[in-house]
Amino acid sequence: MKATLATITVLVLALSWTSEAVRVEENGLSFSLEAVMRLQELTESSGAGQQSPRLKASTGSLCADPMLPQEFLPLCRLRGASASLSRLAMVPMDVCDICAFAACTGC
């Protein structure tokens, strides 16, 4: 019984570590895959109807959004944040999930 419980605990911990292990790097900063997914959701919801993903949301509105993950705040303070946020918003998540995208590491 104790061995089974220990095995289950190790598996749960391993799954939680791997889900947070994938990082997306941009402009010398590293962001969790979950945070980048949330950024993409924000850009999609704030720019409904626009054609270009780069124009979906301005940097100012994204950085001021209370739903933006806190780990993006250092990026918001940098020069060129708009371009960086645009690139992050266009990261292909299906490719990043398997780390086939150069900006994604930690698989």
N, CA, C and O atoms as a printed pandas DataFrame, in Angstrom:
     atom_number atom_name residue_name chain_id  residue_number  x_coord  y_coord  z_coord
0              1         N          MET        A               1    0.822   -1.197    0.000
1              2        CA          MET        A               1    0.000    0.000    0.000
2              3         C          MET        A               1    0.863    1.257    0.000
3              4         O          MET        A               1    0.589    2.207   -0.735
4              5         N          LYS        A               2    1.909    1.258    0.830
5              6        CA          LYS        A               2    2.781    2.421    0.902
6              7         C          LYS        A               2    3.532    2.620   -0.409
7              8         O          LYS        A               2    3.763    3.753   -0.834
8              9         N          ALA        A               3    3.911    1.520   -1.046
9             10        CA          ALA        A               3    4.623    1.615   -2.325
10            11         C          ALA        A               3    3.722    2.202   -3.409
11            12         O          ALA        A               3    4.165    3.008   -4.227
12            13         N          THR        A               4    2.459    1.791   -3.408
13            14        CA          THR        A               4    1.504    2.315   -4.383
14            15         C          THR        A               4    1.280    3.807   -4.171
15            16         O          THR        A               4    1.248    4.574   -5.132
16            17         N          LEU        A               5    1.126    4.212   -2.936
17            18        CA          LEU        A               5    0.926    5.629   -2.620
18            19         C          LEU        A               5    2.158    6.439   -3.015
19            20         O          LEU        A               5    2.035    7.532   -3.567
20            21         N          ALA        A               6    3.327    5.912   -2.737
21            22        CA          ALA        A               6    4.560    6.608   -3.099
22            23         C          ALA        A               6    4.697    6.729   -4.611
23            24         O          ALA        A               6    5.122    7.770   -5.113
24            25         N          THR        A               7    4.342    5.681   -5.339
25            26        CA          THR        A               7    4.407    5.710   -6.801
26            27         C          THR        A               7    3.449    6.749   -7.364
27            28         O          THR        A               7    3.810    7.513   -8.259
28            29         N          ILE        A               8    2.244    6.778   -6.847
29            30        CA          ILE        A               8    1.250    7.756   -7.313
30            31         C          ILE        A               8    1.728    9.172   -7.019
31            32         O          ILE        A               8    1.580   10.058   -7.861
32            33         N          THR        A               9    2.287    9.397   -5.859
33            34        CA          THR        A               9    2.788   10.723   -5.490
34            35         C          THR        A               9    3.898   11.162   -6.429
35            36         O          THR        A               9    3.925   12.310   -6.871
36            37         N          VAL        A              10    4.810   10.255   -6.735
37            38        CA          VAL        A              10    5.911   10.578   -7.647
38            39         C          VAL        A              10    5.380   10.899   -9.040
39            40         O          VAL        A              10    5.860   11.837   -9.677
40            41         N          LEU        A              11    4.411   10.150   -9.517
41            42        CA          LEU        A              11    3.834   10.414  -10.836
42            43         C          LEU        A              11    3.138   11.768  -10.888
43            44         O          LEU        A              11    3.280   12.502  -11.866
44            45         N          VAL        A              12    2.396   12.098   -9.852
45            46        CA          VAL        A              12    1.711   13.393   -9.808
46            47         C          VAL        A              12    2.732   14.533   -9.793
47            48         O          VAL        A              12    2.572   15.523  -10.506
48            49         N          LEU        A              13    3.763   14.393   -8.992
49            50        CA          LEU        A              13    4.803   15.425   -8.957
50            51         C          LEU        A              13    5.519   15.544  -10.293
51            52         O          LEU        A              13    5.811   16.652  -10.743
52            53         N          ALA        A              14    5.800   14.426  -10.923
53            54        CA          ALA        A              14    6.475   14.456  -12.232
54            55         C          ALA        A              14    5.617   15.153  -13.268
55            56         O          ALA        A              14    6.130   15.933  -14.072
56            57         N          LEU        A              15    4.320   14.887  -13.264
57            58        CA          LEU        A              15    3.427   15.555  -14.207
58            59         C          LEU        A              15    3.357   17.051  -13.959
59            60         O          LEU        A              15    3.335   17.832  -14.910
60            61         N          SER        A              16    3.324   17.458  -12.717
61            62        CA          SER        A              16    3.260   18.892  -12.423
62            63         C          SER        A              16    4.556   19.585  -12.810
63            64         O          SER        A              16    4.530   20.721  -13.284
64            65         N          TRP        A              17    5.687   18.921  -12.616
65            66        CA          TRP        A              17    6.970   19.525  -13.007
66            67         C          TRP        A              17    7.090   19.653  -14.515
67            68         O          TRP        A              17    7.590   20.664  -15.007
68            69         N          THR        A              18    6.640   18.649  -15.259
69            70        CA          THR        A              18    6.769   18.721  -16.713
70            71         C          THR        A              18    5.820   19.739  -17.303
71            72         O          THR        A              18    6.145   20.349  -18.321
72            73         N          SER        A              19    4.656   19.948  -16.702
73            74        CA          SER        A              19    3.723   20.930  -17.250
74            75         C          SER        A              19    4.249   22.350  -17.082
75            76         O          SER        A              19    3.900   23.232  -17.867
76            77         N          GLU        A              20    5.077   22.584  -16.077
77            78        CA          GLU        A              20    5.646   23.904  -15.876
78            79         C          GLU        A              20    7.044   24.017  -16.468
79            80         O          GLU        A              20    7.646   25.090  -16.433
80            81         N          ALA        A              21    7.562   22.927  -17.007
81            82        CA          ALA        A              21    8.925   22.924  -17.494
82            83         C          ALA        A              21    9.081   23.611  -18.838
83            84         O          ALA        A              21   10.156   24.135  -19.129
84            85         N          VAL        A              22    8.054   23.627  -19.661
85            86        CA          VAL        A              22    8.169   24.230  -20.984
86            87         C          VAL        A              22    8.192   25.744  -20.826
87            88         O          VAL        A              22    7.285   26.338  -20.243
88            89         N          ARG        A              23    9.227   26.342  -21.346
89            90        CA          ARG        A              23    9.408   27.791  -21.257
90            91         C          ARG        A              23    9.514   28.358  -22.667
91            92         O          ARG        A              23   10.051   27.711  -23.566
92            93         N          VAL        A              24    9.002   29.559  -22.852
93            94        CA          VAL        A              24    9.106   30.264  -24.122
94            95         C          VAL        A              24    9.997   31.468  -23.890
95            96         O          VAL        A              24    9.731   32.285  -23.008
96            97         N          GLU        A              25   11.049   31.577  -24.677
97            98        CA          GLU        A              25   12.014   32.656  -24.503
98            99         C          GLU        A              25   11.796   33.747  -25.535
99           100         O          GLU        A              25   11.564   33.480  -26.714
100          101         N          GLU        A              26   11.876   34.985  -25.060
101          102        CA          GLU        A              26   11.720   36.151  -25.923
102          103         C          GLU        A              26   12.487   37.312  -25.332
103          104         O          GLU        A              26   12.306   37.651  -24.162
104          105         N          ASN        A              27   13.334   37.919  -26.125
105          106        CA          ASN        A              27   14.056   39.135  -25.741
106          107         C          ASN        A              27   14.848   38.946  -24.442
107          108         O          ASN        A              27   14.921   39.857  -23.618
108          109         N          GLY        A              28   15.434   37.767  -24.266
109          110        CA          GLY        A              28   16.243   37.504  -23.091
110          111         C          GLY        A              28   15.451   37.135  -21.847
111          112         O          GLY        A              28   16.037   36.897  -20.791
112          113         N          LEU        A              29   14.135   37.086  -21.955
113          114        CA          LEU        A              29   13.277   36.712  -20.834
114          115         C          LEU        A              29   12.620   35.365  -21.129
115          116         O          LEU        A              29   12.472   34.974  -22.286
116          117         N          SER        A              30   12.233   34.672  -20.078
117          118        CA          SER        A              30   11.632   33.354  -20.220
118          119         C          SER        A              30   10.250   33.360  -19.578
119          120         O          SER        A              30   10.069   33.877  -18.476
120          121         N          PHE        A              31    9.270   32.775  -20.284
121          122        CA          PHE        A              31    7.893   32.766  -19.821
122          123         C          PHE        A              31    7.346   31.344  -19.846
123          124         O          PHE        A              31    7.730   30.542  -20.697
124          125         N          SER        A              32    6.461   31.035  -18.925
125          126        CA          SER        A              32    5.864   29.701  -18.905
126          127         C          SER        A              32    4.924   29.556  -20.102
127          128         O          SER        A              32    4.355   30.530  -20.596
128          129         N          LEU        A              33    4.786   28.330  -20.541
129          130        CA          LEU        A              33    3.887   28.044  -21.654
130          131         C          LEU        A              33    2.461   28.454  -21.311
131          132         O          LEU        A              33    1.730   28.949  -22.169
132          133         N          GLU        A              34    2.066   28.248  -20.063
133          134        CA          GLU        A              34    0.721   28.622  -19.640
134          135         C          GLU        A              34    0.499   30.132  -19.739
135          136         O          GLU        A              34   -0.580   30.578  -20.129
136          137         N          ALA        A              35    1.521   30.919  -19.384
137          138        CA          ALA        A              35    1.401   32.378  -19.464
138          139         C          ALA        A              35    1.286   32.832  -20.917
139          140         O          ALA        A              35    0.518   33.744  -21.223
140          141         N          VAL        A              36    2.035   32.208  -21.804
141          142        CA          VAL        A              36    1.960   32.565  -23.227
142          143         C          VAL        A              36    0.592   32.200  -23.788
143          144         O          VAL        A              36    0.039   32.935  -24.606
144          145         N          MET        A              37    0.048   31.083  -23.356
145          146        CA          MET        A              37   -1.305   30.712  -23.789
146          147         C          MET        A              37   -2.323   31.745  -23.320
147          148         O          MET        A              37   -3.239   32.102  -24.061
148          149         N          ARG        A              38   -2.162   32.223  -22.090
149          150        CA          ARG        A              38   -3.075   33.246  -21.558
150          151         C          ARG        A              38   -2.933   34.554  -22.340
151          152         O          ARG        A              38   -3.926   35.229  -22.609
152          153         N          LEU        A              39   -1.698   34.911  -22.704
153          154        CA          LEU        A              39   -1.466   36.101  -23.520
154          155         C          LEU        A              39   -2.184   35.970  -24.856
155          156         O          LEU        A              39   -2.805   36.922  -25.327
156          157         N          GLN        A              40   -2.101   34.802  -25.460
157          158        CA          GLN        A              40   -2.777   34.585  -26.734
158          159         C          GLN        A              40   -4.289   34.712  -26.594
159          160         O          GLN        A              40   -4.951   35.268  -27.470
160          161         N          GLU        A              41   -4.831   34.200  -25.502
161          162        CA          GLU        A              41   -6.269   34.343  -25.250
162          163         C          GLU        A              41   -6.654   35.815  -25.124
163          164         O          GLU        A              41   -7.683   36.242  -25.647
164          165         N          LEU        A              42   -5.825   36.582  -24.430
165          166        CA          LEU        A              42   -6.107   38.008  -24.257
166          167         C          LEU        A              42   -6.062   38.755  -25.579
167          168         O          LEU        A              42   -6.915   39.604  -25.837
168          169         N          THR        A              43   -5.075   38.451  -26.426
169          170        CA          THR        A              43   -4.976   39.146  -27.707
170          171         C          THR        A              43   -6.124   38.772  -28.623
171          172         O          THR        A              43   -6.608   39.609  -29.386
172          173         N          GLU        A              44   -6.564   37.521  -28.557
173          174        CA          GLU        A              44   -7.695   37.101  -29.382
174          175         C          GLU        A              44   -8.994   37.753  -28.926
175          176         O          GLU        A              44   -9.801   38.179  -29.752
176          177         N          SER        A              45   -9.197   37.831  -27.623
177          178        CA          SER        A              45  -10.451   38.389  -27.115
178          179         C          SER        A              45  -10.512   39.907  -27.248
179          180         O          SER        A              45  -11.596   40.470  -27.397
180          181         N          SER        A              46   -9.369   40.570  -27.197
181          182        CA          SER        A              46   -9.391   42.035  -27.263
182          183         C          SER        A              46   -9.395   42.568  -28.684
183          184         O          SER        A              46   -9.618   43.761  -28.892
184          185         N          GLY        A              47   -9.154   41.715  -29.662
185          186        CA          GLY        A              47   -9.080   42.209  -31.035
186          187         C          GLY        A              47   -9.993   41.484  -31.986
187          188         O          GLY        A              47   -9.618   41.241  -33.133
188          189         N          ALA        A              48  -11.160   41.138  -31.551
189          190        CA          ALA        A              48  -12.084   40.390  -32.401
190          191         C          ALA        A              48  -12.389   41.155  -33.681
191          192         O          ALA        A              48  -12.707   42.344  -33.657
192          193         N          GLY        A              49  -12.284   40.442  -34.797
193          194        CA          GLY        A              49  -12.636   41.049  -36.071
194          195         C          GLY        A              49  -11.484   41.653  -36.825
195          196         O          GLY        A              49  -11.636   41.958  -38.008
196          197         N          GLN        A              50  -10.338   41.842  -36.206
197          198        CA          GLN        A              50   -9.206   42.401  -36.926
198          199         C          GLN        A              50   -8.486   41.283  -37.661
199          200         O          GLN        A              50   -8.526   40.130  -37.233
200          201         N          GLN        A              51   -7.827   41.617  -38.767
201          202        CA          GLN        A              51   -7.233   40.594  -39.602
202          203         C          GLN        A              51   -5.853   40.165  -39.142
203          204         O          GLN        A              51   -5.560   38.970  -39.144
204          205         N          SER        A              52   -5.019   41.068  -38.760
205          206        CA          SER        A              52   -3.645   40.739  -38.418
206          207         C          SER        A              52   -3.489   40.481  -36.928
207          208         O          SER        A              52   -3.958   41.277  -36.115
208          209         N          PRO        A              53   -2.829   39.365  -36.549
209          210        CA          PRO        A              53   -2.618   39.115  -35.116
210          211         C          PRO        A              53   -1.757   40.184  -34.467
211          212         O          PRO        A              53   -1.852   40.414  -33.262
212          213         N          ARG        A              54   -0.915   40.840  -35.262
213          214        CA          ARG        A              54   -0.061   41.893  -34.711
214          215         C          ARG        A              54   -0.864   43.114  -34.280
215          216         O          ARG        A              54   -0.428   43.877  -33.417
216          217         N          LEU        A              55   -2.013   43.295  -34.869
217          218        CA          LEU        A              55   -2.807   44.487  -34.583
218          219         C          LEU        A              55   -3.962   44.220  -33.631
219          220         O          LEU        A              55   -4.766   45.117  -33.378
220          221         N          LYS        A              56   -4.061   43.021  -33.103
221          222        CA          LYS        A              56   -5.232   42.674  -32.296
222          223         C          LYS        A              56   -5.337   43.477  -31.013
223          224         O          LYS        A              56   -6.443   43.839  -30.610
224          225         N          ALA        A              57   -4.237   43.761  -30.369
225          226        CA          ALA        A              57   -4.288   44.530  -29.124
226          227         C          ALA        A              57   -3.018   45.354  -29.004
227          228         O          ALA        A              57   -1.929   44.875  -29.321
228          229         N          SER        A              58   -3.151   46.565  -28.558
229          230        CA          SER        A              58   -1.965   47.392  -28.391
230          231         C          SER        A              58   -1.214   46.951  -27.139
231          232         O          SER        A              58   -1.789   46.357  -26.227
232          233         N          THR        A              59    0.072   47.251  -27.116
233          234        CA          THR        A              59    0.898   46.882  -25.972
234          235         C          THR        A              59    0.389   47.543  -24.706
235          236         O          THR        A              59    0.340   46.913  -23.649
236          237         N          GLY        A              60    0.015   48.796  -24.805
237          238        CA          GLY        A              60   -0.467   49.509  -23.629
238          239         C          GLY        A              60   -1.682   48.857  -23.012
239          240         O          GLY        A              60   -1.768   48.708  -21.794
240          241         N          SER        A              61   -2.617   48.472  -23.853
241          242        CA          SER        A              61   -3.816   47.844  -23.312
242          243         C          SER        A              61   -3.520   46.456  -22.761
243          244         O          SER        A              61   -4.100   46.053  -21.754
244          245         N          LEU        A              62   -2.632   45.730  -23.405
245          246        CA          LEU        A              62   -2.256   44.409  -22.881
246          247         C          LEU        A              62   -1.538   44.531  -21.553
247          248         O          LEU        A              62   -1.857   43.814  -20.604
248          249         N          CYS        A              63   -0.571   45.431  -21.476
249          250        CA          CYS        A              63    0.208   45.581  -20.247
250          251         C          CYS        A              63   -0.634   46.124  -19.099
251          252         O          CYS        A              63   -0.315   45.880  -17.935
252          253         N          ALA        A              64   -1.690   46.846  -19.404
253          254        CA          ALA        A              64   -2.561   47.388  -18.365
254          255         C          ALA        A              64   -3.672   46.415  -17.979
255          256         O          ALA        A              64   -4.378   46.638  -16.997
256          257         N          ASP        A              65   -3.826   45.355  -18.737
257          258        CA          ASP        A              65   -4.892   44.391  -18.472
258          259         C          ASP        A              65   -4.602   43.626  -17.181
259          260         O          ASP        A              65   -3.540   43.015  -17.060
260          261         N          PRO        A              66   -5.513   43.646  -16.226
261          262        CA          PRO        A              66   -5.286   42.934  -14.965
262          263         C          PRO        A              66   -5.224   41.415  -15.140
263          264         O          PRO        A              66   -4.743   40.712  -14.253
264          265         N          MET        A              67   -5.702   40.910  -16.266
265          266        CA          MET        A              67   -5.676   39.473  -16.529
266          267         C          MET        A              67   -4.347   39.010  -17.127
267          268         O          MET        A              67   -4.110   37.810  -17.262
268          269         N          LEU        A              68   -3.483   39.960  -17.484
269          270        CA          LEU        A              68   -2.175   39.603  -18.028
270          271         C          LEU        A              68   -1.342   38.956  -16.928
271          272         O          LEU        A              68   -1.222   39.518  -15.839
272          273         N          PRO        A              69   -0.762   37.781  -17.193
273          274        CA          PRO        A              69    0.081   37.152  -16.173
274          275         C          PRO        A              69    1.203   38.082  -15.717
275          276         O          PRO        A              69    1.810   38.777  -16.532
276          277         N          GLN        A              70    1.472   38.092  -14.430
277          278        CA          GLN        A              70    2.457   38.988  -13.824
278          279         C          GLN        A              70    3.858   38.814  -14.412
279          280         O          GLN        A              70    4.654   39.752  -14.395
280          281         N          GLU        A              71    4.161   37.641  -14.922
281          282        CA          GLU        A              71    5.511   37.425  -15.437
282          283         C          GLU        A              71    5.806   38.225  -16.703
283          284         O          GLU        A              71    6.958   38.285  -17.133
284          285         N          PHE        A              72    4.785   38.841  -17.310
285          286        CA          PHE        A              72    5.005   39.690  -18.480
286          287         C          PHE        A              72    5.322   41.141  -18.116
287          288         O          PHE        A              72    5.737   41.909  -18.984
288          289         N          LEU        A              73    5.139   41.525  -16.873
289          290        CA          LEU        A              73    5.365   42.918  -16.482
290          291         C          LEU        A              73    6.788   43.396  -16.752
291          292         O          LEU        A              73    6.950   44.526  -17.213
292          293         N          PRO        A              74    7.831   42.602  -16.493
293          294        CA          PRO        A              74    9.183   43.074  -16.855
294          295         C          PRO        A              74    9.319   43.324  -18.360
295          296         O          PRO        A              74   10.009   44.257  -18.772
296          297         N          LEU        A              75    8.676   42.509  -19.167
297          298        CA          LEU        A              75    8.719   42.710  -20.609
298          299         C          LEU        A              75    8.003   43.994  -20.996
299          300         O          LEU        A              75    8.453   44.709  -21.891
300          301         N          CYS        A              76    6.894   44.292  -20.331
301          302        CA          CYS        A              76    6.137   45.512  -20.630
302          303         C          CYS        A              76    6.966   46.772  -20.388
303          304         O          CYS        A              76    6.729   47.801  -21.020
304          305         N          ARG        A              77    7.928   46.697  -19.484
305          306        CA          ARG        A              77    8.758   47.863  -19.163
306          307         C          ARG        A              77    9.908   48.066  -20.158
307          308         O          ARG        A              77   10.563   49.108  -20.144
308          309         N          LEU        A              78   10.149   47.082  -21.012
309          310        CA          LEU        A              78   11.270   47.167  -21.945
310          311         C          LEU        A              78   10.885   47.886  -23.222
311          312         O          LEU        A              78    9.726   47.898  -23.636
312          313         N          ARG        A              79   11.894   48.482  -23.832
313          314        CA          ARG        A              79   11.703   49.076  -25.145
314          315         C          ARG        A              79   11.502   47.926  -26.129
315          316         O          ARG        A              79   12.208   46.920  -26.052
316          317         N          GLY        A              80   10.578   48.057  -27.025
317          318        CA          GLY        A              80   10.290   47.000  -27.985
318          319         C          GLY        A              80    9.326   45.959  -27.460
319          320         O          GLY        A              80    9.220   44.869  -28.022
320          321         N          ALA        A              81    8.621   46.283  -26.387
321          322        CA          ALA        A              81    7.680   45.333  -25.795
322          323         C          ALA        A              81    6.578   44.953  -26.781
323          324         O          ALA        A              81    6.116   43.812  -26.793
324          325         N          SER        A              82    6.166   45.898  -27.595
325          326        CA          SER        A              82    5.097   45.629  -28.553
326          327         C          SER        A              82    5.479   44.501  -29.506
327          328         O          SER        A              82    4.692   43.582  -29.737
328          329         N          ALA        A              83    6.677   44.574  -30.053
329          330        CA          ALA        A              83    7.137   43.538  -30.979
330          331         C          ALA        A              83    7.277   42.196  -30.263
331          332         O          ALA        A              83    6.920   41.155  -30.814
332          333         N          SER        A              84    7.792   42.221  -29.049
333          334        CA          SER        A              84    7.957   40.980  -28.288
334          335         C          SER        A              84    6.613   40.343  -27.967
335          336         O          SER        A              84    6.451   39.132  -28.115
336          337         N          LEU        A              85    5.649   41.147  -27.529
337          338        CA          LEU        A              85    4.323   40.617  -27.226
338          339         C          LEU        A              85    3.650   40.077  -28.485
339          340         O          LEU        A              85    2.944   39.070  -28.434
340          341         N          SER        A              86    3.868   40.745  -29.607
341          342        CA          SER        A              86    3.302   40.260  -30.869
342          343         C          SER        A              86    3.889   38.911  -31.243
343          344         O          SER        A              86    3.165   38.011  -31.668
344          345         N          ARG        A              87    5.204   38.766  -31.086
345          346        CA          ARG        A              87    5.838   37.484  -31.398
346          347         C          ARG        A              87    5.342   36.380  -30.464
347          348         O          ARG        A              87    5.079   35.260  -30.902
348          349         N          LEU        A              88    5.216   36.702  -29.186
349          350        CA          LEU        A              88    4.712   35.706  -28.234
350          351         C          LEU        A              88    3.274   35.312  -28.551
351          352         O          LEU        A              88    2.889   34.153  -28.396
352          353         N          ALA        A              89    2.493   36.279  -28.991
353          354        CA          ALA        A              89    1.089   35.998  -29.316
354          355         C          ALA        A              89    0.960   35.121  -30.556
355          356         O          ALA        A              89   -0.095   34.531  -30.789
356          357         N          MET        A              90    2.019   35.032  -31.351
357          358        CA          MET        A              90    1.975   34.224  -32.567
358          359         C          MET        A              90    2.709   32.893  -32.443
359          360         O          MET        A              90    2.826   32.167  -33.430
360          361         N          VAL        A              91    3.206   32.556  -31.256
361          362        CA          VAL        A              91    3.894   31.275  -31.068
362          363         C          VAL        A              91    2.890   30.149  -31.298
363          364         O          VAL        A              91    1.825   30.135  -30.680
364          365         N          PRO        A              92    3.217   29.209  -32.176
365          366        CA          PRO        A              92    2.287   28.100  -32.434
366          367         C          PRO        A              92    2.275   27.118  -31.262
367          368         O          PRO        A              92    3.247   26.392  -31.053
368          369         N          MET        A              93    1.198   27.093  -30.508
369          370        CA          MET        A              93    1.128   26.275  -29.295
370          371         C          MET        A              93    1.202   24.787  -29.583
371          372         O          MET        A              93    1.806   24.046  -28.807
372          373         N          ASP        A              94    0.609   24.331  -30.668
373          374        CA          ASP        A              94    0.660   22.902  -30.951
374          375         C          ASP        A              94    2.087   22.439  -31.214
375          376         O          ASP        A              94    2.449   21.319  -30.853
376          377         N          VAL        A              95    2.895   23.282  -31.832
377          378        CA          VAL        A              95    4.297   22.950  -32.079
378          379         C          VAL        A              95    5.111   23.144  -30.806
379          380         O          VAL        A              95    6.061   22.402  -30.557
380          381         N          CYS        A              96    4.748   24.129  -30.008
381          382        CA          CYS        A              96    5.477   24.403  -28.774
382          383         C          CYS        A              96    5.256   23.306  -27.748
383          384         O          CYS        A              96    6.151   23.004  -26.959
384          385         N          ASP        A              97    4.081   22.711  -27.751
385          386        CA          ASP        A              97    3.787   21.632  -26.808
386          387         C          ASP        A              97    4.753   20.469  -26.960
387          388         O          ASP        A              97    5.014   19.747  -25.998
388          389         N          ILE        A              98    5.285   20.284  -28.164
389          390        CA          ILE        A              98    6.245   19.208  -28.377
390          391         C          ILE        A              98    7.661   19.750  -28.550
391          392         O          ILE        A              98    8.571   19.009  -28.922
392          393         N          CYS        A              99    7.842   21.019  -28.286
393          394        CA          CYS        A              99    9.146   21.696  -28.340
394          395         C          CYS        A              99    9.813   21.612  -29.702
395          396         O          CYS        A              99   11.031   21.456  -29.782
396          397         N          ALA        A             100    9.043   21.712  -30.763
397          398        CA          ALA        A             100    9.599   21.746  -32.093
398          399         C          ALA        A             100    9.822   23.187  -32.559
399          400         O          ALA        A             100   10.300   23.411  -33.671
400          401         N          PHE        A             101    9.483   24.152  -31.725
401          402        CA          PHE        A             101    9.632   25.571  -32.041
402          403         C          PHE        A             101   10.872   26.072  -31.307
403          404         O          PHE        A             101   11.055   25.771  -30.127
404          405         N          ALA        A             102   11.710   26.821  -31.979
405          406        CA          ALA        A             102   13.004   27.217  -31.421
406          407         C          ALA        A             102   12.903   28.007  -30.123
407          408         O          ALA        A             102   13.799   27.915  -29.283
408          409         N          ALA        A             103   11.840   28.779  -29.936
409          410        CA          ALA        A             103   11.718   29.603  -28.736
410          411         C          ALA        A             103   11.270   28.800  -27.520
411          412         O          ALA        A             103   11.321   29.307  -26.400
412          413         N          CYS        A             104   10.836   27.565  -27.716
413          414        CA          CYS        A             104   10.312   26.743  -26.638
414          415         C          CYS        A             104   11.383   25.781  -26.152
415          416         O          CYS        A             104   11.998   25.070  -26.946
416          417         N          THR        A             105   11.600   25.762  -24.850
417          418        CA          THR        A             105   12.606   24.880  -24.284
418          419         C          THR        A             105   12.049   24.176  -23.056
419          420         O          THR        A             105   11.034   24.588  -22.496
420          421         N          GLY        A             106   12.722   23.115  -22.648
421          422        CA          GLY        A             106   12.391   22.463  -21.403
422          423         C          GLY        A             106   11.602   21.184  -21.498
423          424         O          GLY        A             106   11.098   20.699  -20.485
424          425         N          CYS        A             107   11.478   20.620  -22.687
425          426        CA          CYS        A             107   10.734   19.352  -22.807
426          427         C          CYS        A             107   11.586   18.187  -22.356
427          428         O          CYS        A             107   11.133   17.042  -22.385
